[in-house]
Coordinates of C-alpha atoms in Angstrom, one line a residue:
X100 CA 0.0 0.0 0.0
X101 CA 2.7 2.4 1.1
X102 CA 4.5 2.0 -2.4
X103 CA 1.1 2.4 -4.6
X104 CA 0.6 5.5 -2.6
X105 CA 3.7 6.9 -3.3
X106 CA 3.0 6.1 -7.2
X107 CA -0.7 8.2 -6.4
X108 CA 0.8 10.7 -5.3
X109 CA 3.8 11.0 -7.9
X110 CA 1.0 10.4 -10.7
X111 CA -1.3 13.6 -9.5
X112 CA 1.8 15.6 -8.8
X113 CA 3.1 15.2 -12.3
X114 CA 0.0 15.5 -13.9
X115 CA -0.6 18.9 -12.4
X116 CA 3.0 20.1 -13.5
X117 CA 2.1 19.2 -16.9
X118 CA -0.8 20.9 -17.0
X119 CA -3.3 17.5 -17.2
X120 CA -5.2 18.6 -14.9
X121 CA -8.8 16.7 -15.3
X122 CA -6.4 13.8 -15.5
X123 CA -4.5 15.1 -12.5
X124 CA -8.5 15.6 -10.5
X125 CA -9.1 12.1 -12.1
X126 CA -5.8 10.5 -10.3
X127 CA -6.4 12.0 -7.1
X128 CA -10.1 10.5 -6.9
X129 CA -8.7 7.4 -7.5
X130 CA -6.1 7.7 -5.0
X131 CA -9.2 8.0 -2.2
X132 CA -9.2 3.8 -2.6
X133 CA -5.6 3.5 -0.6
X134 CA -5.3 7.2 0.7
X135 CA -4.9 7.7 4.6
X136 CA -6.3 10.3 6.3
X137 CA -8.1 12.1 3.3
X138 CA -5.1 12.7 1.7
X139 CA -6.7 12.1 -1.8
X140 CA -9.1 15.0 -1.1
X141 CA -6.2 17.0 -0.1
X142 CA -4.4 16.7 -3.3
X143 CA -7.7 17.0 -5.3
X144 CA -7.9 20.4 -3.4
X145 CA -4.8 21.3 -4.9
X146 CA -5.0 20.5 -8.3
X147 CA -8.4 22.1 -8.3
X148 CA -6.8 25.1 -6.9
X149 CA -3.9 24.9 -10.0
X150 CA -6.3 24.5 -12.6
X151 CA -8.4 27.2 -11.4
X152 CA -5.6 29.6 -11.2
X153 CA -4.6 28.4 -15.1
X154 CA -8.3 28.7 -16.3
X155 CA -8.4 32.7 -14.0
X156 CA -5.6 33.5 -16.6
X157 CA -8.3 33.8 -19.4
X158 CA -11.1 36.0 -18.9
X159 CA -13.0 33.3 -21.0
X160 CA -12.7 31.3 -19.1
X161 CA -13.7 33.1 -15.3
X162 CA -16.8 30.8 -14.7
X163 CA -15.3 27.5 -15.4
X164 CA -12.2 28.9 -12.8
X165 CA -15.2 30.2 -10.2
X166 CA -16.3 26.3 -10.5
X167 CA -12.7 24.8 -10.2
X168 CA -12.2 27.4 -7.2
X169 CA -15.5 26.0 -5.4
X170 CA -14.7 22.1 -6.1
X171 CA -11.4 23.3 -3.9
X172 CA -13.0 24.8 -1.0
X173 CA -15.8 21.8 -0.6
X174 CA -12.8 19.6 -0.3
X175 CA -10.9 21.9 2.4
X176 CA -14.4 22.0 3.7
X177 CA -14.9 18.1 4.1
X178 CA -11.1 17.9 5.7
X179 CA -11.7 20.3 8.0
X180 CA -14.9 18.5 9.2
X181 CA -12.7 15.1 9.1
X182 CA -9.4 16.8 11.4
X183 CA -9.4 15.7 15.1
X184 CA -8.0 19.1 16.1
X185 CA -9.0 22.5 16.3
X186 CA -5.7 24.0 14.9
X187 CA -6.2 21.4 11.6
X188 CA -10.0 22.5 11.3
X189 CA -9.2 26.3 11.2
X190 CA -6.1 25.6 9.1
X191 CA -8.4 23.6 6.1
X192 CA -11.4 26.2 6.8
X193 CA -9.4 29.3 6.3
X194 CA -7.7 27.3 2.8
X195 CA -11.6 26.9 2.3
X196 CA -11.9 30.6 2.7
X197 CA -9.6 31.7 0.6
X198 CA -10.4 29.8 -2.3
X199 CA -14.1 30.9 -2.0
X200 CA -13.5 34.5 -2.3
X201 CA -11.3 33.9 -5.8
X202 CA -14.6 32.2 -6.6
X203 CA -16.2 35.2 -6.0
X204 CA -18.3 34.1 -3.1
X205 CA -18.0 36.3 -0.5
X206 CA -20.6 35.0 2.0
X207 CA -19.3 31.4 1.8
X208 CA -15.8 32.6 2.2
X209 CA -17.2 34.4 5.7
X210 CA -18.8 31.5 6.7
X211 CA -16.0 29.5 6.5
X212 CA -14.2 32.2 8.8
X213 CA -17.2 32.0 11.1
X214 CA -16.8 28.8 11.5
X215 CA -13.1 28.9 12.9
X216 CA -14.0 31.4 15.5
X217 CA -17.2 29.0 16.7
X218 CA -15.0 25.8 16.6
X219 CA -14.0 24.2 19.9
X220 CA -10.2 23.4 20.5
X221 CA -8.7 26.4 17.8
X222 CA -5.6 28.2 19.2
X223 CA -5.8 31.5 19.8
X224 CA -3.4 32.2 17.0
X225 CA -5.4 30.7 14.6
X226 CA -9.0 32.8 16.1
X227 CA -7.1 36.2 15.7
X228 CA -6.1 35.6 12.4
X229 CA -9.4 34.4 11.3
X230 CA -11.0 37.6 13.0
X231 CA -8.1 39.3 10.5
X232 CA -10.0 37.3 7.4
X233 CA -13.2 38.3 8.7
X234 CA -12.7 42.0 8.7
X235 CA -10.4 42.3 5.6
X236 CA -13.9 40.1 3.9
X237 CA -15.9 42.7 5.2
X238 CA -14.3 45.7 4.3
X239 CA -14.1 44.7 0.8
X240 CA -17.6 44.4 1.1
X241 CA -18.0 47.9 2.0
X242 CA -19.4 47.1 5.9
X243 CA -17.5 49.3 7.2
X244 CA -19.3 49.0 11.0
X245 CA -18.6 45.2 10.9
X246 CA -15.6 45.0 9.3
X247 CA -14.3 47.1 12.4
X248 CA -15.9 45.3 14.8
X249 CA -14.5 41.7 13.5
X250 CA -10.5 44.1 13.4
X251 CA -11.2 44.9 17.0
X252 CA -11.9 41.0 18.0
X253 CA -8.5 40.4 16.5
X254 CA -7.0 43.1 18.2
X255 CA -8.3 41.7 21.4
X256 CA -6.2 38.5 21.6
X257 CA -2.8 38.2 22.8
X258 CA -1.5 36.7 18.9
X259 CA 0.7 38.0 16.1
X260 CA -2.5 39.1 14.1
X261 CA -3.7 41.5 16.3
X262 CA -0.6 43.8 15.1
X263 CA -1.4 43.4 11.1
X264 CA -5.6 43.9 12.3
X265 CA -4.7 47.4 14.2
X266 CA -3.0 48.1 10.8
X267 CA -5.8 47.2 8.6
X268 CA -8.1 49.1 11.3
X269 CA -6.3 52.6 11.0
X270 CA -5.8 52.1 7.2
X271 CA -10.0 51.6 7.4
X272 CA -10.3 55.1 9.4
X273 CA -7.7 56.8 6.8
X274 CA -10.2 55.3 4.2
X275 CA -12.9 56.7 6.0
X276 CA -11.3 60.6 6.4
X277 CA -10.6 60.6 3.1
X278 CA -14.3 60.2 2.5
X279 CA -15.4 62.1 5.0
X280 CA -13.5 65.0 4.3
X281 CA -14.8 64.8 0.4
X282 CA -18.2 65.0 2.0
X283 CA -17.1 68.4 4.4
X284 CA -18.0 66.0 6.8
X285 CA -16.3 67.3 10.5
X286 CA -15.6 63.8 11.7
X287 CA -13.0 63.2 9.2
X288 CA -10.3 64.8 11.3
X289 CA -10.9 62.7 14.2
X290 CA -10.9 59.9 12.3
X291 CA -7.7 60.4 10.9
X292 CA -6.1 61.4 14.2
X293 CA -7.2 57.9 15.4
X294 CA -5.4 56.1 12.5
X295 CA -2.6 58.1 13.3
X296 CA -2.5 56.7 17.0
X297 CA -3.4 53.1 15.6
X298 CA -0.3 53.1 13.2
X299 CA 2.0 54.7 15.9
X300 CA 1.3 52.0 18.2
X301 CA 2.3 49.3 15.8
X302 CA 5.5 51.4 14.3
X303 CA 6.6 52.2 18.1
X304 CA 5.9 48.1 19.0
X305 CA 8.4 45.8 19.4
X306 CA 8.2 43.2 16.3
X307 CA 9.6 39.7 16.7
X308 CA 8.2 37.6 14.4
X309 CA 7.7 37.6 11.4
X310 CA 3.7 38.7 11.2
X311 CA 4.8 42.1 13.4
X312 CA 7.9 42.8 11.6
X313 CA 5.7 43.0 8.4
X314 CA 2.9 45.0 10.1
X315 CA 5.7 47.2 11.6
X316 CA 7.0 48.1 8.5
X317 CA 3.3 49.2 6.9
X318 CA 2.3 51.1 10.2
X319 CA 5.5 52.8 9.2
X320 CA 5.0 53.1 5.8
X321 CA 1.7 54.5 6.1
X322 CA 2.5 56.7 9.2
X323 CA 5.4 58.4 7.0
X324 CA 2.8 59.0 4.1
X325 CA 0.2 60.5 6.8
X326 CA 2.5 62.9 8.3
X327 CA 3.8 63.8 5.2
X328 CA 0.9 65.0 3.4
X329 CA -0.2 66.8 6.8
X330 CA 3.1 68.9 6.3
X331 CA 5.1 67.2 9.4
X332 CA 8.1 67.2 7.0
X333 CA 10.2 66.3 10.4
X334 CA 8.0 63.3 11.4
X335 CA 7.5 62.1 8.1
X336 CA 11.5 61.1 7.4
X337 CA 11.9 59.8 10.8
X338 CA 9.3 57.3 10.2
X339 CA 11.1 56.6 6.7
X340 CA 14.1 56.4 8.3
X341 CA 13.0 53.8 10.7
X342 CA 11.6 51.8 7.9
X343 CA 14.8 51.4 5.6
X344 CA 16.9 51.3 8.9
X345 CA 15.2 48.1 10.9
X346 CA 13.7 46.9 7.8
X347 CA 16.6 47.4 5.0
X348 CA 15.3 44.2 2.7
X349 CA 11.7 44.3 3.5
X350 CA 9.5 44.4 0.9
X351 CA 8.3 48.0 0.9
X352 CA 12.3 49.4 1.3
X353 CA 12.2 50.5 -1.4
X354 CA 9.4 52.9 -1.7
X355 CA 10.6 53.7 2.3
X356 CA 13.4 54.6 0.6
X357 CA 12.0 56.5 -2.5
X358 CA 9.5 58.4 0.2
X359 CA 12.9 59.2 2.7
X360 CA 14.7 60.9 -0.4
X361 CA 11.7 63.0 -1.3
X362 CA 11.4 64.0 2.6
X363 CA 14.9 65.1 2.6
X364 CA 14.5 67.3 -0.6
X365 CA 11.6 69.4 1.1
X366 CA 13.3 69.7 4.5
X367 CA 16.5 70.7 2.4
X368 CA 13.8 73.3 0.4
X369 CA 12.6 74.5 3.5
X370 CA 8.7 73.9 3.0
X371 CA 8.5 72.7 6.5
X372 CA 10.0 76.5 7.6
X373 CA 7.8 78.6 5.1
X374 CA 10.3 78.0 2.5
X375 CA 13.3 79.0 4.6
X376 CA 16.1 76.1 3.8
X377 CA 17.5 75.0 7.2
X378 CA 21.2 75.3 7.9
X379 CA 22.0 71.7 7.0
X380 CA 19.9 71.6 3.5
X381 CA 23.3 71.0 1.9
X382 CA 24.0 67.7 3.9
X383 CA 20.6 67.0 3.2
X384 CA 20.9 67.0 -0.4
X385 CA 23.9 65.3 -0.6
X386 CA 22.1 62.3 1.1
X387 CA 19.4 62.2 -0.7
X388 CA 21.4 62.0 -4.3
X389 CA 23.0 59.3 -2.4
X390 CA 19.4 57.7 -1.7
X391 CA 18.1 58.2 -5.4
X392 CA 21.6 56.9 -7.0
X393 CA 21.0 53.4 -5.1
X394 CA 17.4 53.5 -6.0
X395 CA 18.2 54.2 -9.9
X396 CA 19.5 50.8 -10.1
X397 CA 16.3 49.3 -8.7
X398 CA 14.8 46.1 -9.7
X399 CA 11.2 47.7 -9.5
X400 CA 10.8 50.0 -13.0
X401 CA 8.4 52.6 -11.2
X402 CA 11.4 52.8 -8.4
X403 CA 14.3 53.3 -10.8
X404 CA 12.2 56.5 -12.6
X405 CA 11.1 58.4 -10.0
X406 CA 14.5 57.8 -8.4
X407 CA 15.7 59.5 -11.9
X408 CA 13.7 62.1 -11.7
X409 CA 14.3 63.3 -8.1
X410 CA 18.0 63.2 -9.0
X411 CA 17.3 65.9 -11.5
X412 CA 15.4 67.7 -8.7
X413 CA 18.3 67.0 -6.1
X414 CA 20.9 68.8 -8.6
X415 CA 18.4 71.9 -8.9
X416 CA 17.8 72.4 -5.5
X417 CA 22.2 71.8 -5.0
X418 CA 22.3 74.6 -7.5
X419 CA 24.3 72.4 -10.0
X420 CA 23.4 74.2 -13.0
X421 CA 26.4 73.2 -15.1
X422 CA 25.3 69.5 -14.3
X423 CA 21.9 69.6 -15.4
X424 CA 22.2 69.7 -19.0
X425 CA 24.5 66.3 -19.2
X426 CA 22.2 65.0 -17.0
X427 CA 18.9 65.5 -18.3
X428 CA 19.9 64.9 -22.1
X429 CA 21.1 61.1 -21.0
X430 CA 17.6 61.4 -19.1
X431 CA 15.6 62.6 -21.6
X432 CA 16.7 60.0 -24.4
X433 CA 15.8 57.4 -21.8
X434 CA 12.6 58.5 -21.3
X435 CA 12.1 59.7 -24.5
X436 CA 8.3 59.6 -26.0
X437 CA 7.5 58.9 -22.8
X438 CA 6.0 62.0 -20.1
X439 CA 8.7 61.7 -18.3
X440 CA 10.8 63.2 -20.9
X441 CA 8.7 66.3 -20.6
X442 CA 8.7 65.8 -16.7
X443 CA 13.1 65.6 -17.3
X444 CA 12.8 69.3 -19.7
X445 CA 11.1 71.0 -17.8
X446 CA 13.6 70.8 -14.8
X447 CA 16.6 71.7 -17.6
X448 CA 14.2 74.6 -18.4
X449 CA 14.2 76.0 -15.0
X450 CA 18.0 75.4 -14.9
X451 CA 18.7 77.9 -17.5
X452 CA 16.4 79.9 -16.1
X453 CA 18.0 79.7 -12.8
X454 CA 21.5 80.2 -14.3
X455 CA 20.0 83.3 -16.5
X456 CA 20.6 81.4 -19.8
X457 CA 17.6 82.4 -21.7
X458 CA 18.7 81.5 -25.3
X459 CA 19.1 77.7 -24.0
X460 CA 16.0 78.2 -22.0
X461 CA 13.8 79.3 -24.8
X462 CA 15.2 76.0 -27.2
X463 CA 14.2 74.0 -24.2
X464 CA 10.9 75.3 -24.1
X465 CA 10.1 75.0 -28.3
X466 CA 11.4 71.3 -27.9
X467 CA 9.0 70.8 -24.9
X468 CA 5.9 72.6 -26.8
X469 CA 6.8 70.1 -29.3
X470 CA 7.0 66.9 -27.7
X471 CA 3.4 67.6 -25.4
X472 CA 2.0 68.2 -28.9
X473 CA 2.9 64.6 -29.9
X474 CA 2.5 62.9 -26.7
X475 CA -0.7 60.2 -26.7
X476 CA -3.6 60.8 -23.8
X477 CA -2.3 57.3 -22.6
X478 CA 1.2 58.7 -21.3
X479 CA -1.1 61.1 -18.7
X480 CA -2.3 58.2 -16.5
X481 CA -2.8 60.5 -13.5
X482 CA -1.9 60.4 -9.9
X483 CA 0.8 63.1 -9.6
X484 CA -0.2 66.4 -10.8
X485 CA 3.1 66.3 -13.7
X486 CA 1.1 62.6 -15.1
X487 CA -2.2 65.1 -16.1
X488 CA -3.0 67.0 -18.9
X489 CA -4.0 69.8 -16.9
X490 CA -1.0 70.3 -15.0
X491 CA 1.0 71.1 -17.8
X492 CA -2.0 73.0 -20.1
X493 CA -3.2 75.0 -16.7
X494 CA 0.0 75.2 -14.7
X495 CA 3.1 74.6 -16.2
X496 CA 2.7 76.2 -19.8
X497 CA 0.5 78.9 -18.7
X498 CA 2.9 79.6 -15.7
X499 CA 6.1 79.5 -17.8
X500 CA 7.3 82.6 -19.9
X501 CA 10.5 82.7 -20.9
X502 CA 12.7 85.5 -21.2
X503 CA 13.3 86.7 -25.2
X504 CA 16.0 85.0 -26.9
X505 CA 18.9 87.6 -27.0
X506 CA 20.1 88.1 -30.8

């Protein structure tokens, strides 16, 4: 028996790599005849899962993955009722879960979660992260009152989830102030305040294992953003700092990094001071051209440009006039066609400006006119003001007026 189950399970397995899968589903069901302790269903739930994920991959094809998605979570379903402990029913219900909501079933998936949080013998662990499920269900679902409510049960056990729940819970009330404030609504501010305090409490934590570390590092991440759109310039890089510095390889670094550069270029400008630069802007600058440089050569695309673009920023604000036009030509063929070349002109433009060149300036300005002309509506995707349309019909060009060429 042991030796024809070892040739089930190598059969399913390769099946599934192959891509066979109804002949992979037709193994495993086959495999129930010598399998010990459900393991048949178990492997059936995988390949389910597998061919579900294949089939997701075409739109076509979304029902038949829905179905595939569903045949998985009835078999987590039927293990979890078959485990002998609590920790093994939670652990098959919340695999139940998951693949219910990528079928698109929302209320089975929360049942499932219910279920954990009603069953006898589950460890706390396993109750705080299914309170964790819950709410993150429920917020998607736009209940905002219960989604809170099943963040705060979470919150109230003594287990690595609570941290990531707290998280989720203050980036619910950010949600929320944002909204609010839309609406001129006067609770927004208090709502946000309380995020603030939320995020704090995580970022200020002590994080052992590996769930705080990672709910550290957002509570940081989202603190920093926070404070730096209220204007805490100060605040805002400290968090920043704290992110890259206990978290170097984590997997938001980078933008911790991208967010810490961009702090010390407006402390260096002075916004935080009315636009008086502070008395160590230069050592500022220096480390934030530091910062960009190791960001230019970023494995993340979106990282490595705005890394080149706040290097061109860095050297205007460093008053390295004479450096901008090398700088921004390499920059601008490497971005060229692309808004980002217009984004990369425009700072050249002010260079000369800054360095009273206006002949240069003015050639800069007819080869920007130019390129905006030919630039398709897909290049202005939004999200920063310099990626619309507007900005640069509305601000920039109407803003800009270059000195007369001298003859």
């Amino acid at each position: 028996p042991d030796e024809l189950r070892a040739v089930f399970e190598l059969a399913v397995q390769a099946l599934t790599d192959e891509g066979d899968y109804a002949n992979a589903v037709r193994a495993a069901t086959a495999y129930g005849k010598v399998a010990v302790g459900h393991r048949d269903r178990e492997k059936r739930a995988e390949t389910n899962t597998a061919w579900a994920a294949a089939l997701k991959a075409n739109p076509a094809h979304a029902p038949d993955a829905a179905a595939k998605f569903r045949a998985a979570a009835e078999d987590y379903q039927a293990l979890a009722d078959a485990h002998p402990t609590g920790s093994g029913k939670a652990d098959y219900l919340r695999r139940a879960a998951v693949q219910l909501r990528l079928a698109g079933d929302d209320a089975g998936a929360l049942t499932a979660i219910d279920r954990i949080t009603k069953t006898a013998g589950v460890p706390e662990d396993a109750v705080a992260a299914a309170y964790l499920d819950k709410g993150e269900a429920l917020l998607a679902r736009n209940d905002f009152t219960q989604g809170v409510s099943a963040l705060q049960q979470a919150m109230a056990v003594a287990a690595p989830a609570a941290a990531p729940a707290r998280v989720r819970l203050a980036t619910a009330y950010l949600e929320a102030a944002r909204t609010a404030a839309k609406a001129g609504d006067p609770q927004a501010k208090g709502q946000a305040d309380f995020a603030v305090k939320l995020l704090a409490q995580v970022a200020d934590a002590a994080a052992d294992g590996a769930t705080e570390k990672a709910a550290q590092q957002q509570a940081l991440f989202e603190l920093g953003l926070v404070l730096l759109q209220r204007g805490n310039l100060p605040d805002a890089e400290a968090r920043f700092r704290k992110l890259v510095q206990a978290h170097p390889t984590g997997p938001i670094a980078g933008q911790g990094r991208l967010y810490l550069g961009s702090c010390l270029l407006l402390l260096a400008r002075g916004d935080h001071q009315g636009g008086r630069p502070p008395v160590d802007a230069a050592r500022k600058l220096e480390e934030a051209a530091k910062v960009f440089e190791g960001l230019s050569a970023s494995d993340d695309p979106v990282l490595r440009t705005q890394a080149d673009l706040r290097t061109v920023d860095t050297l205007l604000l460093q008053q390295k006039y004479d450096d901008m036009p090398t700088v921004c030509d390499k920059l601008a063929a490497k971005y060229a066609g692309a808004v980002e070349e217009l984004i990369v002109l425009s700072r050249l433009y002010l260079a000369y400006r800054m360095a009273d060149r206006p002949e240069p300036a003015a050639r800069v300005m007819a080869r920007m006119e130019e390129l905006y002309g030919k630039l398709p509506d897909s290049q202005f995707r939004g999200g920063l003001d310099e990626y619309t349309r507007d900005y640069w019909q509305k601000q920039w060009f109407a803003a800009a007026k270059p000195p007369a060429a001298k003859e």
